[in-house]
Tab-separated table of C-alpha atoms in Angstrom:
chain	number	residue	atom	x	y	z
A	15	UNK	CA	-12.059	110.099	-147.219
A	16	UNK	CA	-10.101	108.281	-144.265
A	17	UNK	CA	-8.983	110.255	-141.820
A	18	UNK	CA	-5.493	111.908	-140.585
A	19	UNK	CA	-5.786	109.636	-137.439
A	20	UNK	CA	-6.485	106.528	-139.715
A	21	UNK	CA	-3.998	107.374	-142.410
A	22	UNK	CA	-1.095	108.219	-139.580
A	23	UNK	CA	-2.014	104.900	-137.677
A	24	UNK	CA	-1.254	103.014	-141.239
A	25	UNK	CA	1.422	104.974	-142.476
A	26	UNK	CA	3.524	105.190	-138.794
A	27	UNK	CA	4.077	101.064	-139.085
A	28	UNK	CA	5.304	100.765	-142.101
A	29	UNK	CA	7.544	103.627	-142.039
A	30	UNK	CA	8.909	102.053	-138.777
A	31	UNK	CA	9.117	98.832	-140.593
A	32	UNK	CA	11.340	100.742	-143.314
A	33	UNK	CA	13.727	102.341	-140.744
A	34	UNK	CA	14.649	99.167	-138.769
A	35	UNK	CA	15.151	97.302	-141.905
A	36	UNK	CA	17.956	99.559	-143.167
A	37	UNK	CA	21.076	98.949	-140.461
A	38	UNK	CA	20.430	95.264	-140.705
A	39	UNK	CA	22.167	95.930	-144.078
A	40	UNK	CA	24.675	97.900	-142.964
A	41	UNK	CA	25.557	96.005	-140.675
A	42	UNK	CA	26.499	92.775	-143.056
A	43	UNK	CA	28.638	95.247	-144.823
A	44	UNK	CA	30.341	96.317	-141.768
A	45	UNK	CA	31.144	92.852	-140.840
A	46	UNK	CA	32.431	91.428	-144.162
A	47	UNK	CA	34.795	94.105	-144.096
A	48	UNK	CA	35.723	93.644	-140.223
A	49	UNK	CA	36.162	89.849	-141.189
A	50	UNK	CA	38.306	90.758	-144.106
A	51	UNK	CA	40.589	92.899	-142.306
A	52	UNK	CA	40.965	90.575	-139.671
A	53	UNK	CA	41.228	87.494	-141.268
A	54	UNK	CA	43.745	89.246	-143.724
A	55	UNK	CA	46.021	90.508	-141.260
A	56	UNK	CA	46.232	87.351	-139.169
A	57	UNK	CA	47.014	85.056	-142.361
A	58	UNK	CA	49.989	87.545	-142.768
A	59	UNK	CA	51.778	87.289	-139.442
A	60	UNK	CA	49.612	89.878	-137.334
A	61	UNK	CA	48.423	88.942	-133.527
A	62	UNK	CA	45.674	89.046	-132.285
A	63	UNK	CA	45.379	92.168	-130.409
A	64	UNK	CA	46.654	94.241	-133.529
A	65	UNK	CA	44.038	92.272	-135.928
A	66	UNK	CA	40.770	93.136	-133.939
A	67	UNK	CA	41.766	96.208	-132.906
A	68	UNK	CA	42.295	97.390	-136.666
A	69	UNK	CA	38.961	95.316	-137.396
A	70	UNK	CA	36.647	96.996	-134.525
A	71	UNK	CA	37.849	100.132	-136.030
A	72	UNK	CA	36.488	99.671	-138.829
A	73	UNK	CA	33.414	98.108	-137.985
A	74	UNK	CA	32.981	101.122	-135.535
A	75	UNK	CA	33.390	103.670	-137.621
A	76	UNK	CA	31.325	102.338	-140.213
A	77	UNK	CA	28.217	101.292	-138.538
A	78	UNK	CA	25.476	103.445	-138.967
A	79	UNK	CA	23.535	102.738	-136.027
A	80	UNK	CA	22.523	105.289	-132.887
A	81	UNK	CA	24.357	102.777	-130.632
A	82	UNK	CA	28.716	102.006	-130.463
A	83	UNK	CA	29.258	98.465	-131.543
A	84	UNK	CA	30.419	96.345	-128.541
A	85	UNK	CA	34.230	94.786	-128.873
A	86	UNK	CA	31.887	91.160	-127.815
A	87	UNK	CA	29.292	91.816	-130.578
A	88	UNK	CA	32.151	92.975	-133.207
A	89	UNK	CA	33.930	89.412	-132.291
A	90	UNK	CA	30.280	87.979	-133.159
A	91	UNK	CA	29.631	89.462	-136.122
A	92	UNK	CA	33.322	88.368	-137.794
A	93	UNK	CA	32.550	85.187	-136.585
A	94	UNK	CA	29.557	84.998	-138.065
A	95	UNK	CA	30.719	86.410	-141.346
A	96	UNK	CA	33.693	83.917	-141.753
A	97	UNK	CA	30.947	81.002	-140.968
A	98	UNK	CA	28.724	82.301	-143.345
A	99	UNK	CA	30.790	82.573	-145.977
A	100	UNK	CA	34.078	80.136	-145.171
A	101	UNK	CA	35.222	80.001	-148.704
A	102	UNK	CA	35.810	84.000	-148.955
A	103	UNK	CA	38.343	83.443	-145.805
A	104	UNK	CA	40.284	80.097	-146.100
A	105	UNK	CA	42.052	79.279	-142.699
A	106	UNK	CA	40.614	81.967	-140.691
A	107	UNK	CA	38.438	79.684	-138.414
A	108	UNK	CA	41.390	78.735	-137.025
A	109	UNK	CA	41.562	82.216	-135.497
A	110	UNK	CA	38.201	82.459	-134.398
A	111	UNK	CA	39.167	81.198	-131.145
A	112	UNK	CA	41.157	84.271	-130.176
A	113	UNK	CA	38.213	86.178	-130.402
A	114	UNK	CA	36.841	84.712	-127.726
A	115	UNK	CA	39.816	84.444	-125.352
A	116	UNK	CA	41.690	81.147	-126.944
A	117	UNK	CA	45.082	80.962	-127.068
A	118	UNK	CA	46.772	83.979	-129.627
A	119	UNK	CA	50.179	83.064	-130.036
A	120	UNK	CA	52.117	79.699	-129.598
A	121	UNK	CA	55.172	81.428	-127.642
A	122	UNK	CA	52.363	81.865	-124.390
A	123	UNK	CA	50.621	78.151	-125.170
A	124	UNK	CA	54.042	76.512	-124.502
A	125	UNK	CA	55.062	79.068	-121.746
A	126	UNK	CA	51.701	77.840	-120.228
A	127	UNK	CA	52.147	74.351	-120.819
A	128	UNK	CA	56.054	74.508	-119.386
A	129	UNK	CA	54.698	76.214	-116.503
A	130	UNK	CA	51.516	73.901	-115.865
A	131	UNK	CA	54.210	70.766	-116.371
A	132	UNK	CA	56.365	72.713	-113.430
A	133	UNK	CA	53.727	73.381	-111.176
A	134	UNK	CA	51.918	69.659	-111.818
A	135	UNK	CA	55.185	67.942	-110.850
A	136	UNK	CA	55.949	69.887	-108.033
A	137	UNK	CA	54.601	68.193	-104.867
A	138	UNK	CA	50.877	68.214	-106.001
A	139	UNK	CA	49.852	71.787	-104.705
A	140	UNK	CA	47.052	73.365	-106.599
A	141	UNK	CA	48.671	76.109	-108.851
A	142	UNK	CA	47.657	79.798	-107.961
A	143	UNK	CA	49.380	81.162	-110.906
A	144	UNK	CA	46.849	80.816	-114.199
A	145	UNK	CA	45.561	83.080	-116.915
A	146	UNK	CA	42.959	84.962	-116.286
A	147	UNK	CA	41.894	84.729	-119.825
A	148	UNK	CA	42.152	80.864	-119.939
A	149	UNK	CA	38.807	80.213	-118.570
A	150	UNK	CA	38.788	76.348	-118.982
A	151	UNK	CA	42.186	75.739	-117.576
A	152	UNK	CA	42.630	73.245	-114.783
């Protein structure tokens, strides 16, 4: 007859195995409906800011993991929802952007674009005044 030690040193693995398998799942189901949410409230008129906030919400609250989802990993999992699965969300890649600090509305892209033409035309100086989120802005 095996052992406690040996049966414990079997048994401990797969058990482990079991546990960590589990919020993998949960986690797809948290992100469909973060995606969902999102995507649905942006094709309706919504911003951005109002959109993920009601999405992270969700996805918080409905993870069952030890550990708070990250806004930057909630933003990655909707993103990778809507690229798994772009046929459930038609024309929300063309919000993805936002999550990651693109443009949200098209009142501040042509406020930034007036402003960039006034500063460009006035005598050459490098512009101090830029968006902090616009990372790739020169």
């Amino acid at each position: 007859m095996a052992s406690l030690r040996t049966r414990l040193a079997v048994l401990l693995p797969l058990a482990g195995m079991l546990l960590a398998a589990a919020p993998v799942e949960a986690a797809s189901a948290d992100s469909k409906k973060g995606a969902q949410v999102y995507c649905y409230m942006r094709s309706n008129g919504n911003d951005h800011s109002v959109s993920f906030k009601a999405s992270y919400a969700l996805i918080k609250r409905q993870s069952s993991g030890v550990f708070k989802t990250s806004p930057e990993h909630a933003a990655v999992m909707i993103t990778e929802t809507v690229v798994e699965e772009p046929g459930s969300y038609p024309d929300c890649g063309r919000y993805l952007g936002d999550l990651f600090g693109g443009k949200t509305s098209k009142k501040s892209s042509s406020a930034t674009s007036a402003s960039t033409i006034t500063n460009s035309s006035s005598n050459g100086a490098t512009s101090t005044d830029w968006d902090a989120d616009d990372r790739y802005s020169y």
